[in-house]
Coordinates of C-alpha atoms and ligand atoms in Angstrom, one line a residue:
X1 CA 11.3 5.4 -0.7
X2 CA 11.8 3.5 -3.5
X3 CA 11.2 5.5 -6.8
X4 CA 8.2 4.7 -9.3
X5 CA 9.6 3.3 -12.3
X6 CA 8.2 4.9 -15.7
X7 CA 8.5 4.7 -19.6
X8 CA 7.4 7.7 -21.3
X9 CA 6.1 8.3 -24.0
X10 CA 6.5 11.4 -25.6
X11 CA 6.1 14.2 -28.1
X12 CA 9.2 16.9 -27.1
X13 CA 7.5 19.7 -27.3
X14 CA 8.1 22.3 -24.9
X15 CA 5.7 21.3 -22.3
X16 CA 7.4 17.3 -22.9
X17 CA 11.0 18.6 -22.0
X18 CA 9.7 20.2 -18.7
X19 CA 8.2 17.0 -17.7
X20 CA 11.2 14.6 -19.0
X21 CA 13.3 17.1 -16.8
X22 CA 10.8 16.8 -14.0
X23 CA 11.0 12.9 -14.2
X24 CA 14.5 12.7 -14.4
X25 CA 15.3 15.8 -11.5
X26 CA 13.0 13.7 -9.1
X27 CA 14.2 11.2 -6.9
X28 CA 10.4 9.8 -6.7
X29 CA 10.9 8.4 -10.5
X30 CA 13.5 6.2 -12.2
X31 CA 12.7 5.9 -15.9
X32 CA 13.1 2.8 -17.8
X33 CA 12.9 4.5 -21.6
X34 CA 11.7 7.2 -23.4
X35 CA 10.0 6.9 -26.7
X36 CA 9.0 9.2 -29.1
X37 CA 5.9 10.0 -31.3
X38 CA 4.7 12.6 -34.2
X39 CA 2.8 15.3 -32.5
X40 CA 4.1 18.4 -31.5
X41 CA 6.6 18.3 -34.7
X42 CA 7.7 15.4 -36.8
X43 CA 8.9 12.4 -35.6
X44 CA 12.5 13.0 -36.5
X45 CA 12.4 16.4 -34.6
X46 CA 10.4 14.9 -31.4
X47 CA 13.3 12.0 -31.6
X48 CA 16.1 14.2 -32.1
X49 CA 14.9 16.6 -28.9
X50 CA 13.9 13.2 -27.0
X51 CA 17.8 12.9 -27.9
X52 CA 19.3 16.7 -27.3
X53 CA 17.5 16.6 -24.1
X54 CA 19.2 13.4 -22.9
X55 CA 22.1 14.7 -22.7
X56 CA 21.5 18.1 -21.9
X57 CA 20.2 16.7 -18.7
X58 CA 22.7 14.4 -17.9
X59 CA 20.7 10.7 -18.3
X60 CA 22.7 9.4 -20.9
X61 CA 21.8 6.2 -19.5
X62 CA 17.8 6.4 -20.5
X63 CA 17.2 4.4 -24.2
X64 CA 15.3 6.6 -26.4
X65 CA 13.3 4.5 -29.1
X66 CA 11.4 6.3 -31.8
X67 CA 7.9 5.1 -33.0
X68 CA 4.9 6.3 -34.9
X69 CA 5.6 8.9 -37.5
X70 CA 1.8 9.6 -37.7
X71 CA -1.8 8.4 -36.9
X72 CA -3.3 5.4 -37.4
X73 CA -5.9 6.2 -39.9
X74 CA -5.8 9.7 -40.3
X75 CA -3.0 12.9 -41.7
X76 CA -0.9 14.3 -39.5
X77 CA -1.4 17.5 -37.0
X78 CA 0.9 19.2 -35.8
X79 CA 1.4 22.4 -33.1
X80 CA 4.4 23.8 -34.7
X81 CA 2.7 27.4 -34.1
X82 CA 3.1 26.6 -30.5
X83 CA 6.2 24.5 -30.0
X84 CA 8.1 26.5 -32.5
X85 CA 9.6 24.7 -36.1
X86 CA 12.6 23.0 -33.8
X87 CA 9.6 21.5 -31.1
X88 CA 11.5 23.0 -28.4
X89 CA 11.0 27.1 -28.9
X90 CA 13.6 29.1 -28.6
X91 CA 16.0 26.9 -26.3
X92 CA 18.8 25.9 -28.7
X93 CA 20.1 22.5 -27.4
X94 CA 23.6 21.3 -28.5
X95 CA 23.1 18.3 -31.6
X96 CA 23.0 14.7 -29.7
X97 CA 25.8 12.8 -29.7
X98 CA 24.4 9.3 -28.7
X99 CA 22.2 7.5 -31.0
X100 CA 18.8 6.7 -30.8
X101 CA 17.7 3.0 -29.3
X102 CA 17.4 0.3 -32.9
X103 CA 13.5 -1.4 -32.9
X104 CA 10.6 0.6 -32.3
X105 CA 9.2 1.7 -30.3
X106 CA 6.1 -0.1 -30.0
X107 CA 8.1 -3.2 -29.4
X108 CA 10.3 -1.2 -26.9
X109 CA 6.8 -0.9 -24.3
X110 CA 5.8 -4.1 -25.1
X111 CA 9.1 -5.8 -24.0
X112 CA 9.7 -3.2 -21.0
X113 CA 6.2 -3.5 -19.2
X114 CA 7.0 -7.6 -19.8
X115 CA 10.1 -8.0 -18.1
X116 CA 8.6 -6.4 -15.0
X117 CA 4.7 -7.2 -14.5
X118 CA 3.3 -5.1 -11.7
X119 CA 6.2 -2.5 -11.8
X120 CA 6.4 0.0 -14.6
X121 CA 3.8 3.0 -14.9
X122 CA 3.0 4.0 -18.5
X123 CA 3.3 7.4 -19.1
X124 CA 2.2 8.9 -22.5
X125 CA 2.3 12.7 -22.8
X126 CA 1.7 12.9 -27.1
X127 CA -0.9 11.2 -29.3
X128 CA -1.4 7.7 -28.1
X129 CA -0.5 6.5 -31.3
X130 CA 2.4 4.4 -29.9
X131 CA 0.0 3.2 -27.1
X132 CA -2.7 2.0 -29.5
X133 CA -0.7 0.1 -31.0
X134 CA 1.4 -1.6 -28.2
X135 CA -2.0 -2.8 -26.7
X136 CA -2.7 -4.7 -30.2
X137 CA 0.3 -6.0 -30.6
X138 CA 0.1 -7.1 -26.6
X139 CA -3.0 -6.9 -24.9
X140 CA -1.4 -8.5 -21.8
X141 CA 0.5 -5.2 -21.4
X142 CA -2.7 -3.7 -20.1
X143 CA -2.4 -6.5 -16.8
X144 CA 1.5 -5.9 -17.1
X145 CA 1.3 -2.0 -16.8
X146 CA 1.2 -0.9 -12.8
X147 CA -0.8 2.3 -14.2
X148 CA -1.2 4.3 -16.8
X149 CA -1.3 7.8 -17.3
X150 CA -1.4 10.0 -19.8
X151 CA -1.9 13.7 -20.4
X152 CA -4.9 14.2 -22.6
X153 CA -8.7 14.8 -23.0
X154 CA -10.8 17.3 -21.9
X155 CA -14.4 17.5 -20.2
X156 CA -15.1 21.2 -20.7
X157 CA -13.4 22.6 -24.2
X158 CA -10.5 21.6 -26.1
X159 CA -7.5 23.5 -27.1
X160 CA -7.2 21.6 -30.9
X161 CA -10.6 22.1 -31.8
X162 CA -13.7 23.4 -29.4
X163 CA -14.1 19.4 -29.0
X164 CA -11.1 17.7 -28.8
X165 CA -7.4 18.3 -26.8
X166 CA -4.5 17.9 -28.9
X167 CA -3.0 14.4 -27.9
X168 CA -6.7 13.3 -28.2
X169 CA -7.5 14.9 -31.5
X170 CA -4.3 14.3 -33.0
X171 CA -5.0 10.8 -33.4
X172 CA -8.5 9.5 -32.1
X173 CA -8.7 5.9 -32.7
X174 CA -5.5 5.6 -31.0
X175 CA -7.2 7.7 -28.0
X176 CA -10.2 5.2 -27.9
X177 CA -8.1 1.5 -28.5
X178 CA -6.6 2.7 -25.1
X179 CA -9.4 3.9 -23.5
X180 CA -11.5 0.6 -24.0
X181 CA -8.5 -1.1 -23.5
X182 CA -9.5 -2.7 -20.1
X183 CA -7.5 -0.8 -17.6
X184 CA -8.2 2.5 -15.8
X185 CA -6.7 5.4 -17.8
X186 CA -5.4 8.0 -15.4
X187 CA -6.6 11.4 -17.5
X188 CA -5.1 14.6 -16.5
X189 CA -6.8 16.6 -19.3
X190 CA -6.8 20.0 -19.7
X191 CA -9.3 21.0 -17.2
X192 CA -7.2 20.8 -14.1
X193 CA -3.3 20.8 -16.4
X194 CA -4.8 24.5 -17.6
X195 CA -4.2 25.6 -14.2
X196 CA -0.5 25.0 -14.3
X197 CA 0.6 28.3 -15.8
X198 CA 4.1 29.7 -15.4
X199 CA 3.5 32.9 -14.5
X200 CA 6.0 35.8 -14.2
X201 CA 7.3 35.0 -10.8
X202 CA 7.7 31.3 -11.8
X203 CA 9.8 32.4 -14.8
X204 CA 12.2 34.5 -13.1
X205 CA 12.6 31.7 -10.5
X206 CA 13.5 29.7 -13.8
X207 CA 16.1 32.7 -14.3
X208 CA 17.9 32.0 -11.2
X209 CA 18.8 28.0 -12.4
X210 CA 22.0 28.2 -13.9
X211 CA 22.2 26.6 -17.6
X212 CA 19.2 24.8 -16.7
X213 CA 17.2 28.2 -16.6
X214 CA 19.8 29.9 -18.9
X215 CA 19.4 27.1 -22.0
X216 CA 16.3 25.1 -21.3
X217 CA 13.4 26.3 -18.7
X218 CA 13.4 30.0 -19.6
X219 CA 13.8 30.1 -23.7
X220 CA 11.3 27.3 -24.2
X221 CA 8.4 28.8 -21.5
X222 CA 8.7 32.7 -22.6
X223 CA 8.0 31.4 -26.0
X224 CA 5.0 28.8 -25.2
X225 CA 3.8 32.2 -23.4
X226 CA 3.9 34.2 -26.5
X227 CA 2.0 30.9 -28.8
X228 CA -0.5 30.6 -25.8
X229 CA -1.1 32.5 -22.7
X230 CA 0.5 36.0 -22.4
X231 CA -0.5 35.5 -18.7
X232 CA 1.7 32.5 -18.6
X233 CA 1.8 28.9 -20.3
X234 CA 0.4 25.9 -18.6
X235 CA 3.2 23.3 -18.8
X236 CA 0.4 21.1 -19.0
X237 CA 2.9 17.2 -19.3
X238 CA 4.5 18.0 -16.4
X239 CA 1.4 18.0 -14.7
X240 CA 1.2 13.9 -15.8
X241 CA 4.6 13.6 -14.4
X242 CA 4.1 16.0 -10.6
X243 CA 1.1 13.1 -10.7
X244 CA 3.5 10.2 -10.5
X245 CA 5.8 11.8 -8.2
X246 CA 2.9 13.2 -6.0
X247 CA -0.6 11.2 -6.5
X248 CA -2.4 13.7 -4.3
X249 CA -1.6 16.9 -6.0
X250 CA -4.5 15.9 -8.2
X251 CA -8.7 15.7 -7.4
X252 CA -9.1 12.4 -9.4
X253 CA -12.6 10.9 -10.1
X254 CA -13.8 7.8 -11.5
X255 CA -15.7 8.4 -15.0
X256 CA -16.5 6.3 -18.3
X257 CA -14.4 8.3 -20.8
X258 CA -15.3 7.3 -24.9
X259 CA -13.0 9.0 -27.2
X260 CA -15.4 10.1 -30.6
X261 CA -14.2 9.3 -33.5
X262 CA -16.9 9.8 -36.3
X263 CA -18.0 13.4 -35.2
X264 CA -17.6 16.1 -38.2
X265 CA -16.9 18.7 -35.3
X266 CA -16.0 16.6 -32.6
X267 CA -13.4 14.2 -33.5
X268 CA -11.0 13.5 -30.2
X269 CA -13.5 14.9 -28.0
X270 CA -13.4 12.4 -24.4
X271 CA -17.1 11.9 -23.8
X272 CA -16.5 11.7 -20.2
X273 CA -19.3 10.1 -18.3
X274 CA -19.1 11.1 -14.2
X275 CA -22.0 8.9 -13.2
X276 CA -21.7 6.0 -15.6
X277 CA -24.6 3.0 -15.9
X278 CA -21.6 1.0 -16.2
X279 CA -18.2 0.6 -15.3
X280 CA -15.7 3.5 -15.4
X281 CA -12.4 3.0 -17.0
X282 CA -11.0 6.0 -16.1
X283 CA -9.8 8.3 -13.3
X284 CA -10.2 11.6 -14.6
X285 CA -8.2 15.0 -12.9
X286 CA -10.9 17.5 -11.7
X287 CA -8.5 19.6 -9.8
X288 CA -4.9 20.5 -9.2
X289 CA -3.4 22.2 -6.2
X290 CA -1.4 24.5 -8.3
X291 CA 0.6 26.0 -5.1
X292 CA 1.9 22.7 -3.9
X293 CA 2.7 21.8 -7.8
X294 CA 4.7 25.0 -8.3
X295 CA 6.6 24.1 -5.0
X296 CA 7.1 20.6 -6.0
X297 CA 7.9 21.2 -10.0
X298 CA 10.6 24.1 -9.0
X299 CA 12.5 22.3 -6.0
X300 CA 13.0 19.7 -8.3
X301 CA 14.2 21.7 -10.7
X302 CA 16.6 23.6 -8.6
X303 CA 18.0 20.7 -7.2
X304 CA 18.8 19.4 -11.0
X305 CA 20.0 22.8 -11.9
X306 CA 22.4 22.6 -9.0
X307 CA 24.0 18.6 -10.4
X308 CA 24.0 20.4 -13.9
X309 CA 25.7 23.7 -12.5
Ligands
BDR401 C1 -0.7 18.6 -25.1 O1 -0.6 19.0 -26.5 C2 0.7 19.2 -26.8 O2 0.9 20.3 -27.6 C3 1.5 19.3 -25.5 O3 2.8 18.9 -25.6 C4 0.6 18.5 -24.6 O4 1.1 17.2 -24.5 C5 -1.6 19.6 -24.4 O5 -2.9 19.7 -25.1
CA402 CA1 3.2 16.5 -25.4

């Protein structure tokens, strides 16, 4: 089969490198680019792990472009507390030795999802900063991108603020430009990615993966477990990523999503709308099968951990 081709854009973050190792251990995705956004830590850190993880993985091929230091209109947020001051816990990653990509990286999506109309999913996993601005610069990448996806929102609570998820709340007018940007916004929010926890056994399956385990999977989950879930983190990007790889691993239903931007309390909350008057713009994640995801998500990474020994 002939692998869906992706850029991605991203916030590395611990729950980012699982699903950039996810997209690059699959043989279901090829991708075209990474690029890189503030979110989880600064933009220089979420560039330089977009960069350590590279070539920890082996894809020295992949350009990685940086792009939006920050939101469009408002300061900065970050999840430090969760992602650890380094972005990627307590995995320790050699320094990259390849540079990043020159331009940005708004220009980098723009030009990618041109040169191949009808080919390349769009796959954002940070604030849509990036995103927001690509579909001003180029509204014609909205007919150009084959899908989009990203991991954000939520229709029950948020994990920022009551309201709002993080990629949503970190930057809200970015959230709603590519909501009401005229194509239909996959949405795997929170109320189906929450599900994805790496429990106990998952970890120690993780133990058994060579350097990939040793350096990467384990140090970065057992500390997103201690910042979140002493049951076990939900890797929740990698869920945007098992999506591409496996569209039916995910209850998806047609909604009207509107991203709120003036509420006091409710900033970044996605008003999501299951019975719209009008059209819906997006497909919203309801459900995931978490035992076929952990199945999926760990043969794929077993089979990497065997190429990277
Ligand atoms: C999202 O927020 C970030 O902290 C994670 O990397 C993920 O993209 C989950 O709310
Ligand atoms: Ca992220």
């Amino acid at each position: 089969m002939t692998p869906t081709k992706i850029v991605l854009d991203c916030d590395p973050g611990i729950d980012d490198a699982l699903a950039i190792a996810l997209a690059h251990g699959s043989p279901e995705v090829e991708i075209a680019g990474i690029t890189t956004v503030g979110g989880n830590v600064a933009l220089e850190r979420t560039t330089g792990n977009a960069l350590r993880l590279r070539e920890f993985l082996g894809m020295t091929g992949v350009p990685v472009t940086a792009g939006s230091a920050g939101a469009l209109l408002r300061p900065r947020v970050d999840a430090a507390e969760v992602h650890g001051e380094s972005g990627l816990g307590a995995a320790r990653l050699p320094d990259p030795v390849l540079p990043v990509a020159g331009g940005h990286a708004v220009d980098f999506l723009v030009d990618t999802l041109a040169a191949e109309p009808g080919e390349i999913t769009l796959v954002a996993i940070g604030p849509l900063t990036n995103v927001a601005l690509a579909v001003r610069k180029e509204p014609r990448i909205v007919h150009w991108a084959k899908d989009v996806v990203i991991l954000g929102g939520a229709y029950t609570r948020g994990n920022l603020t009551p309201a709002a998820e993080f990629n949503i709340g970190a930057d809200p007018e970015a959230a709603s430009i590519v909501f009401d940007a005229g194509w239909t916004v996959t949405m795997i929010g929170l109320d189906s990615a929450r599900h994805a926890q790496a429990r106990a056994a998952i970890v120690d399956e993780m133990r058994a993966m060579g350097r990939l385990g040793r350096d990467l999977l384990v140090p970065s989950v057992e500390f997103y477990g201690l910042a979140t879930a002493a049951d076990g983190p939900a890797i929740y990007d990698a869920c945007a990523i098992a999506h591409v790889i496996d569209p039916t691993l995910h209850t998806l239903v047609p909604a009207r999503v509107d991203v709120e931007t003036a509420g006091r309390f409710t900033a970044g909350m996605t008003v999501t709308d299951f019975a719209p008057k009008g059209a819906a713009n997006a497909l919203v994640a309801t459900e995931l099968d978490v035992p076929r995801f952990w199945d999926l998500v760990l043969a794929v990474y077993r089979d990497l951990a065997d190429r990277l020994g």
